Short mmCIF file of C-alpha atoms and ligand atoms in Angstrom, two decimals:
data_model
loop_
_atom_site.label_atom_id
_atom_site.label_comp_id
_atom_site.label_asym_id
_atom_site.label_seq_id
_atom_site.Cartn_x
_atom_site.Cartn_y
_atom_site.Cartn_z
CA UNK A 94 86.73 71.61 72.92
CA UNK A 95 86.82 67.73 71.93
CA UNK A 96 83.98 66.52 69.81
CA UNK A 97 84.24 63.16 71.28
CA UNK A 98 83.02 64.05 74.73
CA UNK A 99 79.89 65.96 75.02
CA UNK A 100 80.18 69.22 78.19
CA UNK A 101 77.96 69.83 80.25
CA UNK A 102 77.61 73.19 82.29
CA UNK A 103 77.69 72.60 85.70
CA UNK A 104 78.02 75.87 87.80
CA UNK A 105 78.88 79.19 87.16
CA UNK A 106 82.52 79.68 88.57
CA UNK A 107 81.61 81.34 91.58
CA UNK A 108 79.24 78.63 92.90
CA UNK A 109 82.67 76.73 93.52
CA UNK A 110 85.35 78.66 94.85
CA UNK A 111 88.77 77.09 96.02
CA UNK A 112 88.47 74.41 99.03
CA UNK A 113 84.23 74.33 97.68
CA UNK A 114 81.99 71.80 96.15
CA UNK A 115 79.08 71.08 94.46
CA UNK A 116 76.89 68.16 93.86
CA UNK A 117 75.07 68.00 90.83
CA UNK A 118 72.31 65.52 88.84
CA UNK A 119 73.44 64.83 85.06
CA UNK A 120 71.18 62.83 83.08
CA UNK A 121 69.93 60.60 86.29
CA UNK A 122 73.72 60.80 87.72
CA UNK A 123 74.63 62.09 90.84
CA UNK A 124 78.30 63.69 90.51
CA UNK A 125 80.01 65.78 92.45
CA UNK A 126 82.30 68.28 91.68
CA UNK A 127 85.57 69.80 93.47
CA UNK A 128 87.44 73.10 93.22
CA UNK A 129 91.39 72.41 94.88
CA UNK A 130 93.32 75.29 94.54
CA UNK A 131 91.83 76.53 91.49
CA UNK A 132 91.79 73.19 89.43
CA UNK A 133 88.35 71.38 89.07
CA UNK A 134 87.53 67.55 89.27
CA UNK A 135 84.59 65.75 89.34
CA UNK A 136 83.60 62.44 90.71
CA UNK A 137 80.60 60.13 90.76
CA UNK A 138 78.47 60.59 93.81
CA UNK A 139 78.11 56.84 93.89
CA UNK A 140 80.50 54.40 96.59
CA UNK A 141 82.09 51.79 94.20
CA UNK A 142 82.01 49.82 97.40
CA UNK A 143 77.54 49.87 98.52
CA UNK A 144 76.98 52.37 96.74
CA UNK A 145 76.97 55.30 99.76
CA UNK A 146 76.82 58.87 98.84
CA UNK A 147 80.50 59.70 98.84
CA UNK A 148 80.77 63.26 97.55
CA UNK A 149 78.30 64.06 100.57
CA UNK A 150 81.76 62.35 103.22
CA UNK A 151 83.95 64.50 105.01
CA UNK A 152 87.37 65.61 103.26
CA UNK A 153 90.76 65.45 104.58
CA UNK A 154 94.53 65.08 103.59
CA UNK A 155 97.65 63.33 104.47
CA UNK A 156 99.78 63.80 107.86
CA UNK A 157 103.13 62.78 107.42
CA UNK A 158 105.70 62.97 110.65
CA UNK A 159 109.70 62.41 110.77
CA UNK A 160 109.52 62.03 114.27
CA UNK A 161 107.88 63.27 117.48
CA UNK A 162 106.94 67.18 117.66
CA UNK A 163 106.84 67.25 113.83
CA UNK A 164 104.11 67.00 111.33
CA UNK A 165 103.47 68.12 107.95
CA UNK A 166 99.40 68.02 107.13
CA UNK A 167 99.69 67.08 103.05
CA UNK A 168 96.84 68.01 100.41
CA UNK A 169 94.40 69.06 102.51
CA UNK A 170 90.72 68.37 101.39
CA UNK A 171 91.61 66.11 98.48
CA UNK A 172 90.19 63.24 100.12
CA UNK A 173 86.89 62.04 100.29
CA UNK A 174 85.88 59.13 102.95
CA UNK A 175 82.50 57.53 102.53
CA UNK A 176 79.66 58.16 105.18
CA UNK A 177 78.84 54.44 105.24
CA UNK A 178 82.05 52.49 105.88
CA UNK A 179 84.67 54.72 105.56
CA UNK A 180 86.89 54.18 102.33
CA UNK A 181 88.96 56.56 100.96
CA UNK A 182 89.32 58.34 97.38
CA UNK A 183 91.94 60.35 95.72
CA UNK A 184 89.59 63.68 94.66
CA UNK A 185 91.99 63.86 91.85
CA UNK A 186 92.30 60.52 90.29
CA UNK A 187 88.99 58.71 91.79
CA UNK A 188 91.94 55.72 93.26
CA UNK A 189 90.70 53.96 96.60
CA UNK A 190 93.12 54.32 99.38
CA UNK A 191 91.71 51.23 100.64
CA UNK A 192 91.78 48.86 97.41
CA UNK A 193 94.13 50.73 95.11
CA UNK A 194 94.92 48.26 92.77
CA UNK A 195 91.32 47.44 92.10
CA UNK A 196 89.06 49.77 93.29
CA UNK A 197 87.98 53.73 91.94
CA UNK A 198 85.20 55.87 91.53
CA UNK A 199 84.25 56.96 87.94
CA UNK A 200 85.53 60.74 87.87
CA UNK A 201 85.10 62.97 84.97
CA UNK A 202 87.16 65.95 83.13
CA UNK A 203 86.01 69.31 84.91
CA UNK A 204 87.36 72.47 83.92
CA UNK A 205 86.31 76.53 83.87
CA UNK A 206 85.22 78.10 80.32
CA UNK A 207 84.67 81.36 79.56
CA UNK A 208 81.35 81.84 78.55
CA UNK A 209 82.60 83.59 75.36
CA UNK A 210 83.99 80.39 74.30
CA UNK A 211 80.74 78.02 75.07
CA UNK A 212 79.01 80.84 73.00
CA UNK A 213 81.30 80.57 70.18
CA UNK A 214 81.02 76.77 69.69
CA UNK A 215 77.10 76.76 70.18
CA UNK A 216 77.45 79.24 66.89
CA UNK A 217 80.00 77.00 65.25
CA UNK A 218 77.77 73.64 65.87
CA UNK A 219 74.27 75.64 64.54
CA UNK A 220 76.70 76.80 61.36
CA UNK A 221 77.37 73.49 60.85
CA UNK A 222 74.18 72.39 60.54
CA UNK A 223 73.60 70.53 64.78
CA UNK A 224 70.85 71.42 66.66
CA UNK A 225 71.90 71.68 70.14
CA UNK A 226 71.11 68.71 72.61
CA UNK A 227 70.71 68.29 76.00
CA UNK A 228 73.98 70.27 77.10
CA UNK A 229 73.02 71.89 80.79
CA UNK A 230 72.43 69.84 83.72
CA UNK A 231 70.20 72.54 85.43
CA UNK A 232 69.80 76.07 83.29
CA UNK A 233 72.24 78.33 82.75
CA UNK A 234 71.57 81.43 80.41
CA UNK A 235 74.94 81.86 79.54
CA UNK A 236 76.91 84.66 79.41
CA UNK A 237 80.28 86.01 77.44
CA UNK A 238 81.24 88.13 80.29
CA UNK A 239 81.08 84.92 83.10
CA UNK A 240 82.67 81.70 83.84
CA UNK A 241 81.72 78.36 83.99
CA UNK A 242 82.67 75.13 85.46
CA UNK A 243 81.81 72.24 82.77
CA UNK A 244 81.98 68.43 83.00
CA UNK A 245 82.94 66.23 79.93
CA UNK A 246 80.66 63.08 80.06
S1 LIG B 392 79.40 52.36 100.65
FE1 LIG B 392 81.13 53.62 100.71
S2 LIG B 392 82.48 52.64 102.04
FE2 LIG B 392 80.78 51.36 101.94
#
């Protein structure tokens, strides 16, 4: 786990399961978080364009068609489009579809731990002489035998 970035629990793993979500307050910041096929990503529940509440927009992919009678329906649910006026993000890299070469939403590292491991480094950080800080967004007694989904801020 880096030192530079501080984690923050989010949810335990089955809170989010493939194709699921969750939207979650960190230190007075809305962010929501994404589970696509397994891998997790997290984005700021804030509109870069008014400010809307994007994580709370309706997801969809990419149709692509060669030519009549055929479609292909491309990364379905990695796309987030505002309530308020529409725009578009890449789940996985916070890009606007709208504005690419200037516009994205802050997104964040997300990723599953074992609990095992969070353990460990809480031991390795009190051995070292840290007192912990304010590491959970909401509480989570944590557990060896779980998993968790954690954000890097
Ligand atoms: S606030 Fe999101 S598109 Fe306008």
């Amino acid at each position: 786990m880096s030192a530079q970035h501080r984690h923050v629990v989010v949810a335990k793993a089955a809170e989010i399961p493939p194709g699921g979500s969750k939207i979650v307050e960190v230190e007075g910041r809305s962010i929501g978080v994404f589970n696509l096929d397994g891998e997790y990503f997290a984005v700021r529940n804030a509109c870069p364009h008014a400010g809307g509440p994007l994580c709370a927009g309706v997801r969809s992919g990419f149709v692509r068609s060669e030519g009549p009678g055929h479609y292909e329906y491309l990364r379905r649910g990695e796309f987030l489009r505002c309530p308020w006026h529409q725009w578009e993000f890449d789940i996985r890299t916070g890009q606007s579809w709208f504005d690419p070469q200037k516009t994205r939403v802050r997104r964040y590292d997300a990723r599953l731990v074992a609990g095992a491991e969070l353990l460990a480094e809480e031991e390795r950080l009190a051995a070292a002489g840290l007192q912990k800080g304010p590491y959970s967004a909401e509480t989570y007694p944590v557990r060896a035998t779980e998993e968790y989904v954690i954000i890097e801020l």
